[in-house]
């Protein structure tokens, strides 16, 4: 059946550079000496760690549990010992660290008992929970939890399921190689998704520069004999693999700015995600490995089947990183992000590891002013006006940038690719987007602070009224012998403090007494409830200790700074008590 | 001529009536200007502006009693926004009220805390939990960093700790480029 294809606006045709890494089949990378498995590898809540340092884990064991429904689980890719649950460097442009489970493989690769899951008999809700707990997320790069995209919604609201095998970005070939090697299971996964979504047809889109993959999928589709499956070869043009762009090409549906394809009855998944769904449901295998293209400035560009958590440096060793490499990129040359270091691990989002050299990617030419030539608008596949976005992002006029649909920008880089002034346009969009998100967070925090402030004022008001009423009620009553009482409590336990002469105010006396008690207690105190903690509790305890330490350091610093002043200016004021008796600054 | 005048007169009357009706029908509660100003203020509730909270300061600005450059937590950007809103001239932050600082949250050294509740009473946004003679803790997500709890603590156990960026809150930096010095004649001469 010949399908009528459509076309999206804009786009560019960069050199695909896909030949080098497709010469050889996918190789299974051996396990590294240490696996670093970040807990947060997807969009949504950070999973709770389920293990602690010293625990033994098995291949496929869940080590992080999904935090709520908008989250996903993480699993151990092999058996071994957990050596730490601590912040580690992330493969993220920020160069910051985040919580990760560090596992030392024992080489035995013992598996957890696979729980058979009869997904044919399970309700759609159960299937979704199973996928969430198997850690299945979108493997095209967006890492959105797949189970959330697999709700049928209102009956019959999804008409078409698009399976994205376009893989339009230069250098990246992991989906290509996966389609060649596992066509049958990819399509089976797509069939499961079709059932879950109650979709009528499945369209698998592949760019015409991957004839082998298309042939393999066509043969597999013929074998399955499902008339709803259609393998469609689309023209090669970057970014045909963008979800909205591929949907446009395959179905002709143009999703307007600010809307989702699901509003138009189309849902889109990556081919690797389809396979992960099949593995999770039919084989009971959680997502612990993925295919990663290693390309660019390496001796042996190739696709590797890598355990998630493998340090990036270990992967590059196997591909032979050339010495003149100046930069490492996760993703492709158009949309990739710079990597902060080789210690960062491969995560679920890592589709490609690209080594760059000055010869391969010459440094960008100096930025020139925008001449408003409109080239960028012609190239933009999202039908935006990049020069307007650039103008408003650059002048920090974020409201205007949003009016020009900044958040419909898919950061494909087409605009920057064609810009004759060499303006790194996407950098400006990324900057503007993260500023807007930060502002939204600040605004939410301010709104909640305002509410709590107003509530507190209201409460104070009410308390004052109640007190006034109470006082009025017993206005004639007894003057209490309060002062005597207070004096008692103040003198009895405060042996050390009794010497302080300046204590006159009864309230102050109470506080001084309490402080003396606290000091005495602290001498003897050692927390007794810290054995046999769950890793969760242990993490909390550690966090509290760290906070305390930071606080103590700061207090000590502050005291060091003010010590001189206090001593000379007010000798008879109640002495400020050091946070740590004995090791204060004086 | 007459008809044109009549049309204009009719229009004027109709629109005037509509405006009058709208002003009655859509009357807003409270003072909209105060709310607009309050929406710009950071709600740290620290009182550095000289008023007991952001709302009172907003009221004072609206009433023309206070200047727009007295809120250090709002910073330079806050002053600019206020200037925009009120159509006034931007002016730098008044240093008398303090300087803009990176956001920090208060942390109680829980081993030293004596449970006096003084900090709870000082906190304007109920960010501290604890009861008399019990150890107190600050809920970091709720703390606005106003520092009002630091001074009242008799055990000196509250410290302000700057909030570090995480992978989720990190922001892409404004693109900056190294300007290459223009190298001309000397290079050629050397060669
Ligand atoms: S392509 Fe570059 S120079 Fe041309 S309008 Fe766009 S941003 Fe400006
Ligand atoms: S990066 Fe954004 S603005 Fe630029 S071409 Fe792509 S979608 Fe359009
Ligand atoms: S100085 Fe403090 S209290 Fe005053 S407006 Fe600013 S944040 Fe609010
Ligand atoms: S905990 Fe302290 S610094 Fe934080 S909001 Fe309350 S009083 Fe201010």
Short mmCIF file of C-alpha atoms in Angstrom, two decimals, chain A residues 359-529:
data_model
loop_
_atom_site.label_atom_id
_atom_site.label_comp_id
_atom_site.label_asym_id
_atom_site.label_seq_id
_atom_site.Cartn_x
_atom_site.Cartn_y
_atom_site.Cartn_z
CA UNK A 359 39.05 19.25 12.90
CA UNK A 360 35.65 17.57 13.08
CA UNK A 361 33.72 20.47 14.54
CA UNK A 362 35.64 23.70 14.01
CA UNK A 363 35.07 26.25 16.77
CA UNK A 364 32.11 28.52 16.03
CA UNK A 365 32.76 31.69 14.16
CA UNK A 366 32.32 34.91 16.12
CA UNK A 367 28.76 35.99 16.62
CA UNK A 368 27.62 38.93 14.49
CA UNK A 369 24.53 41.06 14.85
CA UNK A 370 21.27 39.68 13.51
CA UNK A 371 20.55 41.13 10.08
CA UNK A 372 16.94 39.92 10.16
CA UNK A 373 17.43 38.00 6.96
CA UNK A 374 14.74 35.51 7.93
CA UNK A 375 16.81 32.45 7.05
CA UNK A 376 16.15 31.03 10.47
CA UNK A 377 12.39 31.36 10.11
CA UNK A 378 12.53 29.52 6.80
CA UNK A 379 14.52 26.72 8.42
CA UNK A 380 12.46 26.39 11.60
CA UNK A 381 10.49 23.14 11.51
CA UNK A 382 8.25 24.34 14.34
CA UNK A 383 7.07 27.36 12.32
CA UNK A 384 8.49 29.85 14.79
CA UNK A 385 10.24 33.14 14.23
CA UNK A 386 13.64 32.37 15.73
CA UNK A 387 14.97 35.90 15.30
CA UNK A 388 12.13 37.27 17.42
CA UNK A 389 12.74 34.59 20.05
CA UNK A 390 16.40 35.47 19.95
CA UNK A 391 15.74 39.16 20.25
CA UNK A 392 13.48 38.84 23.26
CA UNK A 393 15.59 36.17 24.99
CA UNK A 394 18.68 38.25 24.49
CA UNK A 395 17.06 41.32 26.02
CA UNK A 396 15.61 39.15 28.82
CA UNK A 397 12.12 40.05 27.71
CA UNK A 398 10.82 36.61 28.57
CA UNK A 399 7.14 37.44 28.44
CA UNK A 400 7.46 38.49 24.81
CA UNK A 401 9.54 35.41 24.03
CA UNK A 402 6.72 33.26 25.37
CA UNK A 403 4.22 35.14 23.24
CA UNK A 404 6.32 34.03 20.28
CA UNK A 405 5.89 30.42 21.49
CA UNK A 406 9.33 29.90 22.96
CA UNK A 407 8.14 26.65 24.51
CA UNK A 408 7.23 25.20 21.11
CA UNK A 409 10.88 25.40 20.16
CA UNK A 410 12.27 21.87 20.09
CA UNK A 411 15.86 23.13 20.24
CA UNK A 412 16.60 21.35 16.99
CA UNK A 413 19.28 23.85 16.05
CA UNK A 414 18.15 24.33 12.43
CA UNK A 415 18.00 28.08 12.94
CA UNK A 416 21.53 28.31 14.31
CA UNK A 417 22.72 25.98 11.53
CA UNK A 418 21.59 28.35 8.78
CA UNK A 419 22.17 31.68 10.51
CA UNK A 420 24.66 33.68 8.40
CA UNK A 421 25.59 35.70 11.49
CA UNK A 422 26.62 32.55 13.40
CA UNK A 423 24.41 33.39 16.33
CA UNK A 424 24.18 30.45 18.75
CA UNK A 425 20.43 30.88 18.81
CA UNK A 426 19.63 27.70 20.76
CA UNK A 427 21.88 28.78 23.61
CA UNK A 428 19.68 31.84 24.00
CA UNK A 429 16.52 29.73 23.98
CA UNK A 430 17.89 27.34 26.56
CA UNK A 431 18.90 30.27 28.70
CA UNK A 432 15.46 31.88 28.38
CA UNK A 433 13.60 28.65 29.10
CA UNK A 434 15.55 27.89 32.24
CA UNK A 435 15.13 31.49 33.44
CA UNK A 436 11.38 31.25 32.93
CA UNK A 437 11.22 27.97 34.83
CA UNK A 438 13.23 29.48 37.67
CA UNK A 439 10.86 32.45 37.77
CA UNK A 440 7.88 30.15 37.91
CA UNK A 441 9.43 28.28 40.82
CA UNK A 442 10.14 31.60 42.58
CA UNK A 443 6.63 32.77 41.96
CA UNK A 444 5.11 29.58 43.36
CA UNK A 445 7.34 29.89 46.41
CA UNK A 446 6.36 33.55 46.86
CA UNK A 447 2.67 32.76 46.55
CA UNK A 448 2.88 30.06 49.17
CA UNK A 449 4.92 32.34 51.44
CA UNK A 450 2.31 35.08 51.03
CA UNK A 451 -0.45 32.68 51.97
CA UNK A 452 1.36 31.44 55.03
CA UNK A 453 2.25 34.99 56.05
CA UNK A 454 -1.37 36.08 55.78
CA UNK A 455 -2.56 33.01 57.64
CA UNK A 456 -0.07 33.67 60.40
CA UNK A 457 -1.18 37.27 60.70
CA UNK A 458 -4.77 36.16 60.85
CA UNK A 459 -3.90 33.63 63.55
CA UNK A 460 -2.00 36.23 65.56
CA UNK A 461 -4.99 38.53 65.30
CA UNK A 462 -7.36 35.81 66.49
CA UNK A 463 -5.08 34.86 69.38
CA UNK A 464 -4.91 38.45 70.47
CA UNK A 465 -8.69 38.70 70.49
CA UNK A 466 -9.09 35.46 72.39
CA UNK A 467 -6.54 36.55 74.94
CA UNK A 468 -8.25 39.89 75.39
CA UNK A 469 -11.54 38.09 75.93
CA UNK A 470 -10.00 35.73 78.47
CA UNK A 471 -8.32 38.55 80.32
CA UNK A 472 -11.52 40.52 80.44
CA UNK A 473 -13.34 37.49 81.83
CA UNK A 474 -11.10 37.07 84.82
CA UNK A 475 -9.93 40.65 85.10
CA UNK A 476 -10.65 40.77 88.81
CA UNK A 477 -8.89 37.53 89.60
CA UNK A 478 -5.74 36.82 91.60
CA UNK A 479 -2.30 38.25 90.87
CA UNK A 480 -0.24 35.11 90.45
CA UNK A 481 2.89 34.28 92.37
CA UNK A 482 4.61 33.58 89.15
CA UNK A 483 7.93 35.16 89.86
CA UNK A 484 8.65 32.86 92.77
CA UNK A 485 8.04 29.78 90.70
CA UNK A 486 10.35 30.97 88.01
CA UNK A 487 13.14 31.68 90.41
CA UNK A 488 12.92 28.07 91.65
CA UNK A 489 13.36 26.47 88.26
CA UNK A 490 16.08 28.86 87.38
CA UNK A 491 18.37 28.13 90.28
CA UNK A 492 18.05 24.38 90.87
CA UNK A 493 19.60 22.73 87.78
CA UNK A 494 21.73 25.59 86.62
CA UNK A 495 24.91 24.94 88.51
CA UNK A 496 27.22 26.15 85.79
CA UNK A 497 25.01 29.03 84.87
CA UNK A 498 24.29 30.26 88.40
CA UNK A 499 27.56 32.15 88.35
CA UNK A 500 26.33 34.43 85.56
CA UNK A 501 25.41 37.61 87.36
CA UNK A 502 23.60 39.48 84.61
CA UNK A 503 20.51 37.24 84.56
CA UNK A 504 17.64 39.27 85.91
CA UNK A 505 14.75 38.83 83.56
CA UNK A 506 12.84 35.69 84.61
CA UNK A 507 12.33 34.61 81.03
CA UNK A 508 16.02 34.89 80.33
CA UNK A 509 16.68 32.86 83.42
CA UNK A 510 14.50 30.08 82.08
CA UNK A 511 16.36 30.06 78.81
CA UNK A 512 19.75 30.08 80.46
CA UNK A 513 18.70 27.12 82.54
CA UNK A 514 17.54 25.25 79.48
CA UNK A 515 20.82 25.93 77.79
CA UNK A 516 22.76 24.56 80.70
CA UNK A 517 20.65 21.43 80.61
CA UNK A 518 21.18 21.12 76.89
CA UNK A 519 24.92 21.32 77.33
CA UNK A 520 24.89 18.70 80.03
CA UNK A 521 22.74 16.46 77.90
CA UNK A 522 24.92 16.90 74.90
CA UNK A 523 27.94 15.63 76.75
CA UNK A 524 26.23 12.33 77.36
CA UNK A 525 24.09 12.23 74.31
CA UNK A 526 24.71 9.77 71.58
CA UNK A 527 21.76 8.87 69.42
CA UNK A 528 20.62 5.37 70.25
CA UNK A 529 18.14 4.78 67.46
#
